[in-house]
mmCIF file of C-alpha atoms and ligand atoms in Angstrom:
data_model
loop_
_atom_site.group_PDB
_atom_site.id
_atom_site.type_symbol
_atom_site.label_atom_id
_atom_site.label_comp_id
_atom_site.label_asym_id
_atom_site.label_seq_id
_atom_site.Cartn_x
_atom_site.Cartn_y
_atom_site.Cartn_z
ATOM 1 C CA MET L 348 94.291 66.575 118.894
ATOM 2 C CA GLU L 349 96.135 69.768 119.745
ATOM 3 C CA ARG L 350 93.981 72.620 121.059
ATOM 4 C CA TYR L 351 95.181 75.779 119.320
ATOM 5 C CA ASP L 352 94.550 78.922 121.348
ATOM 6 C CA PRO L 353 95.941 81.705 119.113
ATOM 7 C CA ARG L 354 96.789 83.774 122.208
ATOM 8 C CA LYS L 355 99.054 80.954 123.397
ATOM 9 C CA LEU L 356 100.890 79.892 120.289
ATOM 10 C CA PRO L 357 104.602 79.647 121.167
ATOM 11 C CA ASP L 358 106.728 82.687 120.580
ATOM 12 C CA MET L 359 104.797 84.377 117.819
ATOM 13 C CA PRO L 360 106.851 87.346 116.541
ATOM 14 C CA GLU L 361 105.454 90.759 115.792
ATOM 15 C CA MET L 362 104.869 91.055 112.073
ATOM 16 C CA MET L 363 106.518 93.607 109.786
ATOM 17 C CA ILE L 364 106.175 91.323 106.710
ATOM 18 C CA ALA L 365 105.038 92.330 103.305
ATOM 19 C CA GLY L 366 101.464 91.448 104.205
ATOM 20 C CA PRO L 367 99.301 90.735 106.028
ATOM 21 C CA GLY L 368 99.656 93.298 108.740
ATOM 22 C CA GLU L 369 98.652 92.790 112.371
ATOM 23 C CA LEU L 370 95.219 94.046 113.376
ATOM 24 C CA HIS L 371 94.720 97.123 115.475
ATOM 25 C CA ASP L 372 93.230 96.156 118.849
ATOM 26 C CA GLU L 373 89.814 97.652 118.126
ATOM 27 C CA ASP L 374 89.533 95.733 114.852
ATOM 28 C CA LEU L 375 90.673 92.539 116.534
ATOM 29 C CA ASP L 376 87.902 93.048 119.117
ATOM 30 C CA VAL L 377 85.344 93.322 116.305
ATOM 31 C CA LEU L 378 86.685 90.171 114.681
ATOM 32 C CA GLY L 379 86.281 88.209 117.917
ATOM 33 C CA HIS L 380 82.518 88.799 118.286
ATOM 34 C CA GLN L 381 79.719 86.362 117.565
ATOM 35 C CA VAL L 382 78.859 85.579 113.918
ATOM 36 C CA ILE L 383 75.826 87.454 112.646
ATOM 37 C CA ALA L 384 73.457 86.620 109.791
ATOM 38 C CA HIS L 385 74.705 87.684 106.360
ATOM 39 C CA TYR L 386 71.252 88.881 105.418
ATOM 40 C CA GLY L 387 68.471 91.035 106.862
ATOM 41 C CA ASP L 388 68.204 94.716 107.614
ATOM 42 C CA VAL L 389 71.168 95.020 109.945
ATOM 43 C CA TRP L 390 73.576 93.186 107.685
ATOM 44 C CA THR L 391 72.343 94.979 104.547
ATOM 45 C CA GLN L 392 73.146 98.302 106.108
ATOM 46 C CA ILE L 393 76.583 97.167 107.222
ATOM 47 C CA HIS L 394 77.331 95.845 103.765
ATOM 48 C CA GLN L 395 76.125 99.032 102.126
ATOM 49 C CA ASP L 396 78.240 101.203 104.474
ATOM 50 C CA CYS L 397 81.320 99.114 103.775
ATOM 51 C CA VAL L 398 80.813 99.214 99.995
ATOM 52 C CA THR L 399 80.239 102.988 100.119
ATOM 53 C CA ALA L 400 83.389 103.516 102.203
ATOM 54 C CA LEU L 401 85.448 101.399 99.736
ATOM 55 C CA GLY L 402 84.025 103.337 96.780
ATOM 56 C CA GLY L 403 85.045 106.559 98.516
ATOM 57 C CA LEU L 404 88.558 105.315 99.239
ATOM 58 C CA LEU L 405 88.978 104.135 95.650
ATOM 59 C CA GLY L 406 87.304 107.126 93.998
ATOM 60 C CA ALA L 407 84.995 104.775 92.198
ATOM 61 C CA ALA L 408 81.415 105.806 91.444
ATOM 62 C CA ASP L 409 80.508 102.255 90.392
ATOM 63 C CA PRO L 410 80.070 100.454 93.806
ATOM 64 C CA PRO L 411 82.952 98.031 94.420
ATOM 65 C CA TYR L 412 82.392 94.311 94.789
ATOM 66 C CA VAL L 413 83.505 92.634 97.995
ATOM 67 C CA MET L 414 84.017 88.896 97.696
ATOM 68 C CA PRO L 415 84.928 86.254 100.260
ATOM 69 C CA GLY L 416 88.369 85.041 99.284
ATOM 70 C CA SER L 417 91.756 86.591 98.789
ATOM 71 C CA GLY L 418 92.935 89.295 96.447
ATOM 72 C CA THR L 419 93.830 86.707 93.806
ATOM 73 C CA LEU L 420 90.239 85.642 93.643
ATOM 74 C CA CYS L 421 89.299 89.148 92.478
ATOM 75 C CA LEU L 422 92.197 89.103 89.996
ATOM 76 C CA ASP L 423 90.556 86.029 88.528
ATOM 77 C CA ALA L 424 87.213 87.873 88.529
ATOM 78 C CA ALA L 425 88.757 90.909 86.807
ATOM 79 C CA VAL L 426 90.372 88.913 84.010
ATOM 80 C CA GLY L 427 87.365 86.589 83.638
ATOM 81 C CA ASN L 428 84.853 89.415 83.324
ATOM 82 C CA LEU L 429 86.724 92.024 81.315
ATOM 83 C CA PHE L 430 88.210 89.698 78.684
ATOM 84 C CA GLU L 431 87.108 86.737 76.636
ATOM 85 C CA ALA L 432 89.212 83.699 75.672
ATOM 86 C CA GLY L 433 91.557 84.347 72.823
ATOM 87 C CA GLN L 434 91.844 88.081 73.321
ATOM 88 C CA LYS L 435 95.305 89.612 73.530
ATOM 89 C CA VAL L 436 96.554 91.346 76.704
ATOM 90 C CA VAL L 437 99.862 92.948 77.465
ATOM 91 C CA VAL L 438 101.130 92.200 81.011
ATOM 92 C CA ALA L 439 103.993 94.015 82.681
ATOM 93 C CA ASN L 440 106.391 91.486 84.207
ATOM 94 C CA THR L 441 107.527 93.611 87.134
ATOM 95 C CA GLY L 442 108.497 90.663 89.364
ATOM 96 C CA PHE L 443 106.709 87.853 91.267
ATOM 97 C CA PHE L 444 103.223 89.473 91.188
ATOM 98 C CA GLY L 445 103.592 90.853 87.648
ATOM 99 C CA SER L 446 104.496 87.395 86.525
ATOM 100 C CA ARG L 447 101.481 86.038 88.424
ATOM 101 C CA LEU L 448 99.260 88.366 86.468
ATOM 102 C CA MET L 449 100.624 86.671 83.334
ATOM 103 C CA GLU L 450 99.724 83.282 84.794
ATOM 104 C CA VAL L 451 96.187 84.467 85.685
ATOM 105 C CA ALA L 452 95.656 85.764 82.112
ATOM 106 C CA THR L 453 97.035 82.519 80.682
ATOM 107 C CA ALA L 454 94.693 80.459 82.862
ATOM 108 C CA HIS L 455 91.834 82.415 81.301
ATOM 109 C CA ARG L 456 93.055 81.371 77.835
ATOM 110 C CA LEU L 457 94.059 84.879 76.849
ATOM 111 C CA GLU L 458 96.918 85.542 74.459
ATOM 112 C CA VAL L 459 99.486 87.012 76.784
ATOM 113 C CA VAL L 460 102.255 89.361 75.598
ATOM 114 C CA GLU L 461 104.920 89.859 78.192
ATOM 115 C CA PHE L 462 106.178 93.423 78.715
ATOM 116 C CA PRO L 463 109.486 92.966 80.619
ATOM 117 C CA VAL L 464 110.381 95.477 83.334
ATOM 118 C CA GLU L 465 113.758 95.682 85.050
ATOM 119 C CA ALA L 466 113.651 95.092 88.852
ATOM 120 C CA GLY L 467 113.638 98.465 90.553
ATOM 121 C CA ALA L 468 112.548 100.474 87.478
ATOM 122 C CA PRO L 469 109.077 101.917 86.931
ATOM 123 C CA ILE L 470 107.031 100.697 83.956
ATOM 124 C CA ASP L 471 107.584 103.026 81.005
ATOM 125 C CA ALA L 472 104.069 104.309 80.316
ATOM 126 C CA ARG L 473 104.738 105.353 76.775
ATOM 127 C CA ALA L 474 106.357 102.068 75.854
ATOM 128 C CA ILE L 475 103.607 99.919 77.292
ATOM 129 C CA GLY L 476 101.042 102.085 75.541
ATOM 130 C CA GLU L 477 102.821 101.361 72.233
ATOM 131 C CA ALA L 478 102.848 97.627 73.038
ATOM 132 C CA ALA L 479 99.126 97.835 73.707
ATOM 133 C CA VAL L 480 98.122 98.864 70.199
ATOM 134 C CA GLY L 481 95.884 96.068 68.901
ATOM 135 C CA ALA L 482 95.484 94.420 72.317
ATOM 136 C CA ALA L 483 92.241 94.245 74.316
ATOM 137 C CA GLY L 484 93.862 95.181 77.611
ATOM 138 C CA VAL L 485 96.915 95.861 79.758
ATOM 139 C CA LEU L 486 97.488 94.381 83.181
ATOM 140 C CA THR L 487 100.011 95.687 85.732
ATOM 141 C CA VAL L 488 100.570 95.862 89.431
ATOM 142 C CA HIS L 489 100.388 99.275 91.119
ATOM 143 C CA VAL L 490 102.962 98.285 93.701
ATOM 144 C CA GLU L 491 105.136 95.216 92.926
ATOM 145 C CA THR L 492 105.488 93.606 96.352
ATOM 146 C CA ALA L 493 108.645 91.686 95.283
ATOM 147 C CA THR L 494 110.590 94.902 94.569
ATOM 148 C CA GLY L 495 108.778 97.581 96.551
ATOM 149 C CA VAL L 496 108.340 99.650 93.367
ATOM 150 C CA ARG L 497 105.349 101.935 92.822
ATOM 151 C CA HIS L 498 104.420 102.094 89.163
ATOM 152 C CA PRO L 499 102.960 105.202 87.465
ATOM 153 C CA ILE L 500 99.369 103.957 87.013
ATOM 154 C CA GLU L 501 97.892 107.292 85.985
ATOM 155 C CA ASP L 502 100.348 107.762 83.093
ATOM 156 C CA ILE L 503 99.921 104.107 82.116
ATOM 157 C CA ALA L 504 96.122 104.482 82.081
ATOM 158 C CA GLU L 505 96.401 107.422 79.668
ATOM 159 C CA ALA L 506 98.824 105.580 77.332
ATOM 160 C CA VAL L 507 96.663 102.398 77.438
ATOM 161 C CA HIS L 508 93.499 104.332 76.506
ATOM 162 C CA GLU L 509 95.263 106.060 73.623
ATOM 163 C CA ALA L 510 96.038 102.584 72.336
ATOM 164 C CA GLY L 511 92.309 101.680 72.641
ATOM 165 C CA ALA L 512 92.783 99.055 75.362
ATOM 166 C CA VAL L 513 91.438 98.793 78.946
ATOM 167 C CA TYR L 514 93.635 98.953 81.970
ATOM 168 C CA VAL L 515 93.465 96.496 84.890
ATOM 169 C CA VAL L 516 95.472 97.271 88.001
ATOM 170 C CA ASP L 517 96.525 94.846 90.785
ATOM 171 C CA GLY L 518 96.319 97.271 93.672
ATOM 172 C CA ILE L 519 96.597 94.587 96.379
ATOM 173 C CA ALA L 520 99.843 96.067 97.819
ATOM 174 C CA SER L 521 98.849 99.690 97.237
ATOM 175 C CA VAL L 522 95.235 100.578 97.978
ATOM 176 C CA GLY L 523 95.064 102.257 101.386
ATOM 177 C CA GLY L 524 98.780 103.059 101.242
ATOM 178 C CA GLU L 525 98.969 104.835 97.902
ATOM 179 C CA LEU L 526 96.574 107.073 96.056
ATOM 180 C CA CYS L 527 94.568 104.984 93.658
ATOM 181 C CA ASP L 528 91.712 107.028 92.307
ATOM 182 C CA VAL L 529 89.853 104.835 89.870
ATOM 183 C CA ASP L 530 87.659 107.416 88.069
ATOM 184 C CA ALA L 531 90.046 110.355 88.221
ATOM 185 C CA MET L 532 92.987 108.289 87.058
ATOM 186 C CA GLY L 533 91.052 106.473 84.327
ATOM 187 C CA ILE L 534 91.637 103.022 85.716
ATOM 188 C CA ASP L 535 89.184 100.500 84.187
ATOM 189 C CA CYS L 536 89.449 97.938 86.973
ATOM 190 C CA VAL L 537 91.341 97.740 90.235
ATOM 191 C CA VAL L 538 91.625 94.806 92.567
ATOM 192 C CA THR L 539 92.637 94.864 96.197
ATOM 193 C CA ALA L 540 92.304 92.748 99.341
ATOM 194 C CA SER L 541 91.439 93.282 102.963
ATOM 195 C CA GLN L 542 94.765 92.404 104.559
ATOM 196 C CA LYS L 543 97.343 94.832 103.226
ATOM 197 C CA GLY L 544 96.923 98.587 102.848
ATOM 198 C CA LEU L 545 93.365 98.391 104.166
ATOM 199 C CA ASP L 546 94.817 97.192 107.478
ATOM 200 C CA GLY L 547 92.091 94.505 107.845
ATOM 201 C CA PRO L 548 92.205 90.754 108.418
ATOM 202 C CA PRO L 549 92.786 88.463 105.466
ATOM 203 C CA GLY L 550 89.676 86.988 103.828
ATOM 204 C CA LEU L 551 88.106 89.493 101.381
ATOM 205 C CA GLY L 552 88.887 90.587 97.877
ATOM 206 C CA VAL L 553 87.718 93.908 96.472
ATOM 207 C CA LEU L 554 87.125 94.736 92.849
ATOM 208 C CA ALA L 555 86.159 98.187 91.545
ATOM 209 C CA LEU L 556 85.261 99.043 87.950
ATOM 210 C CA GLY L 557 85.849 102.327 86.166
ATOM 211 C CA SER L 558 83.655 103.304 83.253
ATOM 212 C CA GLY L 559 85.780 101.419 80.702
ATOM 213 C CA GLY L 560 85.604 98.251 82.804
ATOM 214 C CA ARG L 561 81.865 98.568 83.217
ATOM 215 C CA GLU L 562 81.456 98.860 79.460
ATOM 216 C CA ARG L 563 83.440 95.680 78.941
ATOM 217 C CA VAL L 564 81.419 93.766 81.483
ATOM 218 C CA GLU L 565 78.168 94.886 79.815
ATOM 219 C CA ALA L 566 79.376 94.271 76.217
ATOM 220 C CA ARG L 567 80.513 90.647 76.633
ATOM 221 C CA SER L 568 79.358 88.153 74.001
ATOM 222 C CA ARG L 569 78.846 85.396 76.634
ATOM 223 C CA ARG L 570 78.880 85.126 80.448
ATOM 224 C CA PRO L 571 82.116 84.216 82.146
ATOM 225 C CA SER L 572 82.707 80.533 82.667
ATOM 226 C CA SER L 573 82.669 80.839 86.498
ATOM 227 C CA PHE L 574 79.491 80.937 88.541
ATOM 228 C CA TYR L 575 81.027 82.532 91.633
ATOM 229 C CA LEU L 576 83.073 85.203 89.841
ATOM 230 C CA ASP L 577 80.504 86.331 87.286
ATOM 231 C CA LEU L 578 80.027 90.038 88.160
ATOM 232 C CA LYS L 579 76.608 90.104 86.454
ATOM 233 C CA ARG L 580 75.451 87.559 88.988
ATOM 234 C CA TRP L 581 76.724 89.811 91.799
ATOM 235 C CA ASP L 582 74.872 92.699 90.120
ATOM 236 C CA TRP L 583 71.685 90.623 89.970
ATOM 237 C CA TYR L 584 71.776 89.989 93.715
ATOM 238 C CA ARG L 585 72.434 93.640 94.407
ATOM 239 C CA LYS L 586 69.433 94.674 92.386
ATOM 240 C CA GLU L 587 66.955 91.901 93.046
ATOM 241 C CA TRP L 588 67.890 90.910 96.591
ATOM 242 C CA GLY L 589 69.417 94.193 97.581
ATOM 243 C CA SER L 590 67.138 94.915 100.524
ATOM 244 C CA TRP L 591 67.771 91.531 102.084
ATOM 245 C CA HIS L 592 70.769 89.580 100.766
ATOM 246 C CA PRO L 593 72.786 91.746 98.359
ATOM 247 C CA HIS L 594 75.365 89.099 97.289
ATOM 248 C CA PRO L 595 75.130 85.551 95.959
ATOM 249 C CA VAL L 596 77.121 83.784 98.731
ATOM 250 C CA THR L 597 77.541 83.828 102.494
ATOM 251 C CA MET L 598 79.753 86.680 103.625
ATOM 252 C CA PRO L 599 82.323 86.288 106.438
ATOM 253 C CA THR L 600 80.527 88.786 108.563
ATOM 254 C CA ASN L 601 83.255 89.130 111.222
ATOM 255 C CA VAL L 602 85.936 89.691 108.639
ATOM 256 C CA MET L 603 83.845 92.343 106.863
ATOM 257 C CA LEU L 604 83.073 94.122 110.129
ATOM 258 C CA ALA L 605 86.743 94.087 111.115
ATOM 259 C CA MET L 606 87.738 95.437 107.693
ATOM 260 C CA TYR L 607 85.063 98.137 107.977
ATOM 261 C CA SER L 608 86.462 99.046 111.340
ATOM 262 C CA SER L 609 89.959 99.559 109.864
ATOM 263 C CA ILE L 610 88.834 101.434 106.773
ATOM 264 C CA ARG L 611 86.769 103.728 108.940
ATOM 265 C CA ARG L 612 90.052 104.719 110.592
ATOM 266 C CA ILE L 613 91.497 105.515 107.134
ATOM 267 C CA CYS L 614 88.446 107.446 106.021
ATOM 268 C CA GLU L 615 88.354 109.500 109.205
ATOM 269 C CA ALA L 616 91.965 110.467 108.821
ATOM 270 C CA GLY L 617 91.282 111.260 105.172
ATOM 271 C CA ILE L 618 92.914 109.140 102.462
ATOM 272 C CA GLU L 619 95.418 111.762 101.406
ATOM 273 C CA SER L 620 96.666 112.439 104.885
ATOM 274 C CA TRP L 621 96.742 108.680 105.644
ATOM 275 C CA VAL L 622 98.771 107.971 102.505
ATOM 276 C CA GLY L 623 101.062 110.928 103.418
ATOM 277 C CA SER L 624 101.841 109.424 106.787
ATOM 278 C CA ARG L 625 102.510 105.927 105.326
ATOM 279 C CA ALA L 626 104.853 107.607 102.811
ATOM 280 C CA ALA L 627 106.739 109.357 105.665
ATOM 281 C CA LEU L 628 107.008 106.055 107.504
ATOM 282 C CA ALA L 629 108.310 104.312 104.423
ATOM 283 C CA GLU L 630 110.836 107.095 103.931
ATOM 284 C CA ARG L 631 112.016 106.738 107.574
ATOM 285 C CA CYS L 632 112.491 102.970 107.043
ATOM 286 C CA ARG L 633 114.140 103.313 103.630
ATOM 287 C CA GLN L 634 116.480 106.098 104.670
ATOM 288 C CA GLY L 635 117.355 104.292 107.924
ATOM 289 C CA LEU L 636 118.399 101.233 105.938
ATOM 290 C CA ILE L 637 120.327 103.338 103.431
ATOM 291 C CA ASP L 638 122.193 104.921 106.404
ATOM 292 C CA LEU L 639 123.116 101.386 107.414
ATOM 293 C CA GLY L 640 124.669 100.831 103.993
ATOM 294 C CA PHE L 641 121.788 99.125 102.100
ATOM 295 C CA GLU L 642 120.665 100.081 98.626
ATOM 296 C CA SER L 643 117.001 100.494 97.767
ATOM 297 C CA VAL L 644 115.715 98.144 95.077
ATOM 298 C CA ALA L 645 113.315 100.838 93.920
ATOM 299 C CA ARG L 646 114.872 103.741 92.058
ATOM 300 C CA PRO L 647 114.607 107.092 93.823
ATOM 301 C CA GLY L 648 111.093 108.458 93.620
ATOM 302 C CA TYR L 649 109.507 105.031 92.979
ATOM 303 C CA GLY L 650 109.730 103.460 96.452
ATOM 304 C CA ALA L 651 106.365 102.131 97.638
ATOM 305 C CA ASN L 652 104.682 103.145 100.904
ATOM 306 C CA LEU L 653 103.631 99.699 102.171
ATOM 307 C CA VAL L 654 106.713 97.647 101.444
ATOM 308 C CA VAL L 655 110.364 98.710 101.513
ATOM 309 C CA ALA L 656 112.744 96.384 99.655
ATOM 310 C CA MET L 657 116.540 96.631 99.882
ATOM 311 C CA TRP L 658 119.311 94.647 98.274
ATOM 312 C CA ALA L 659 120.961 92.385 100.830
ATOM 313 C CA ASP L 660 123.790 89.863 100.644
ATOM 314 C CA GLU L 661 122.787 87.719 103.632
ATOM 315 C CA PRO L 662 119.042 88.180 103.950
ATOM 316 C CA LEU L 663 118.465 84.968 105.950
ATOM 317 C CA GLU L 664 120.953 86.024 108.604
ATOM 318 C CA ILE L 665 119.211 89.376 109.030
ATOM 319 C CA LEU L 666 115.760 87.722 109.190
ATOM 320 C CA GLY L 667 117.078 85.171 111.704
ATOM 321 C CA HIS L 668 118.679 87.771 113.972
ATOM 322 C CA LEU L 669 115.489 89.853 114.094
ATOM 323 C CA LEU L 670 113.388 86.779 114.842
ATOM 324 C CA LYS L 671 115.709 85.380 117.537
ATOM 325 C CA ASN L 672 116.759 88.530 119.305
ATOM 326 C CA HIS L 673 113.845 90.930 118.764
ATOM 327 C CA SER L 674 110.861 88.657 118.059
ATOM 328 C CA LEU L 675 110.296 90.634 114.810
ATOM 329 C CA MET L 676 109.424 89.105 111.523
ATOM 330 C CA ILE L 677 110.277 90.856 108.246
ATOM 331 C CA SER L 678 110.283 89.296 104.747
ATOM 332 C CA GLY L 679 113.030 87.996 102.584
ATOM 333 C CA GLY L 680 113.056 88.244 98.800
ATOM 334 C CA LEU L 681 110.630 86.911 96.235
ATOM 335 C CA PRO L 682 111.671 86.210 92.621
ATOM 336 C CA PRO L 683 113.537 87.880 90.930
ATOM 337 C CA LEU L 684 115.150 88.951 94.246
ATOM 338 C CA GLN L 685 114.968 85.757 96.173
ATOM 339 C CA GLY L 686 118.050 85.376 98.417
ATOM 340 C CA LYS L 687 119.118 88.911 97.379
ATOM 341 C CA SER L 688 116.876 91.252 99.350
ATOM 342 C CA ILE L 689 115.018 91.991 102.615
ATOM 343 C CA ARG L 690 111.577 93.572 102.694
ATOM 344 C CA VAL L 691 109.877 95.440 105.481
ATOM 345 C CA GLY L 692 106.090 95.675 105.486
ATOM 346 C CA LEU L 693 104.352 98.775 106.805
ATOM 347 C CA MET L 694 100.808 97.649 107.395
ATOM 348 C CA GLY L 695 98.362 97.455 110.266
ATOM 349 C CA ARG L 696 99.143 97.822 113.943
ATOM 350 C CA THR L 697 102.883 97.670 113.561
ATOM 351 C CA ALA L 698 103.117 100.490 110.958
ATOM 352 C CA THR L 699 104.614 102.934 113.422
ATOM 353 C CA ASP L 700 107.822 104.967 113.839
ATOM 354 C CA GLU L 701 108.660 102.996 116.980
ATOM 355 C CA MET L 702 108.410 99.607 115.210
ATOM 356 C CA VAL L 703 110.469 100.842 112.254
ATOM 357 C CA ASP L 704 113.097 101.986 114.663
ATOM 358 C CA ARG L 705 113.103 98.595 116.331
ATOM 359 C CA VAL L 706 113.691 96.959 112.937
ATOM 360 C CA LEU L 707 116.498 99.376 112.162
ATOM 361 C CA THR L 708 118.181 98.633 115.494
ATOM 362 C CA GLY L 709 117.946 94.923 114.908
ATOM 363 C CA VAL L 710 119.234 95.096 111.367
ATOM 364 C CA ALA L 711 122.166 97.274 112.503
ATOM 365 C CA GLU L 712 123.110 94.541 115.043
ATOM 366 C CA ALA L 713 122.658 91.782 112.475
ATOM 367 C CA ILE L 714 125.108 93.302 109.977
ATOM 368 C CA ARG L 715 127.607 94.171 112.683
ATOM 369 C CA ASP L 716 127.682 90.621 114.163
HETATM 370 C C1 PLP J 1406 99.735 89.969 98.292
HETATM 371 C C2 PLP J 1406 99.627 90.241 96.831
HETATM 372 C C3 PLP J 1406 98.835 89.429 95.959
HETATM 373 C C4 PLP J 1406 98.165 88.171 96.478
HETATM 374 O O1 PLP J 1406 97.091 88.521 97.285
HETATM 375 P P1 PLP J 1406 96.266 87.358 98.031
HETATM 376 O O2 PLP J 1406 95.339 88.184 98.874
HETATM 377 O O3 PLP J 1406 97.250 86.532 98.792
HETATM 378 O O4 PLP J 1406 95.532 86.581 96.993
HETATM 379 C C5 PLP J 1406 98.736 89.789 94.673
HETATM 380 N N1 PLP J 1406 99.350 90.878 94.175
HETATM 381 C C6 PLP J 1406 100.094 91.699 94.956
HETATM 382 C C7 PLP J 1406 100.731 92.868 94.357
HETATM 383 C C8 PLP J 1406 100.264 91.363 96.321
HETATM 384 O O5 PLP J 1406 101.044 92.176 97.091
#
């Protein structure tokens, strides 16, 4: 059998893809240490500090849940705990990940009403609020990773509440890189993951409840049909085993420590200033590509901070040139922009001016050749 030493894999490019990002050296160092026990005084304190930091970043008074798995696991948890089979939800089809939210809701036997959204356009808050009348909930992404569009979650939350529904946000491509303030914005549930805007390694999902989400979880007629994803089970462990083992399953301690190391960096900079610098970096990237003749998929004012998507005629040639001549990996398109776009991810160690400039240089060559 092959012996895979990750330091010696052949020709691994530097990543500027739409997630995950590369780890900062100090977080990588944390990840590479010995496994520790996922219980006991030391671990309980680490877990507590991590949950507190995430609650602070998300502006959520209700302590967020951190679950081993990817972001999608927590989308499953959100839908499975806030809704019950047969309830109606309105889901914004903003692109690949919006349409995946529809699939998640369908898998939970909800009645799904599609709210179509044109690629590049923001969700119309008033219109989705009107569509939500009579529905139990509304689900949207904050940033649609396929189009690089940031959607107006605060306005949507207000419109959804006026309609009497709860609002669930997929913040996997936004949290850490955009302001997403659960309590202040009136979001009932937001989900994110360790490996995108939080700059951590892949492996953890995060779910935070606002007051409306908490009410739903408490008011269910029956427990969710999943053991692992039942939030009341996670609550029970927090309360009854809190001083020793505050979660029902084994935690990937290294991954959590590495994520804590990266979110500490964000917290120390201050979330607003951190988001401001990601926004400036995204602007440098977007404007640089516009100067080369590309057109932004996102309409002006709605371009996201962690992923820049541009219309492109020959995306595979651009990707190939960057890979071959610069050892840089960016992303191509996802539906509905597959084969029609390029995307640059601004996450983790490579989210710097210098790296963006290297991408711009490479893209300029690719379109000249
Ligand atoms: C990456 C991404 C996902 C999927 O996250 P996983 O961690 O791979 O499960 C879902 N939604 C959005 C908006 C994403 O960017």
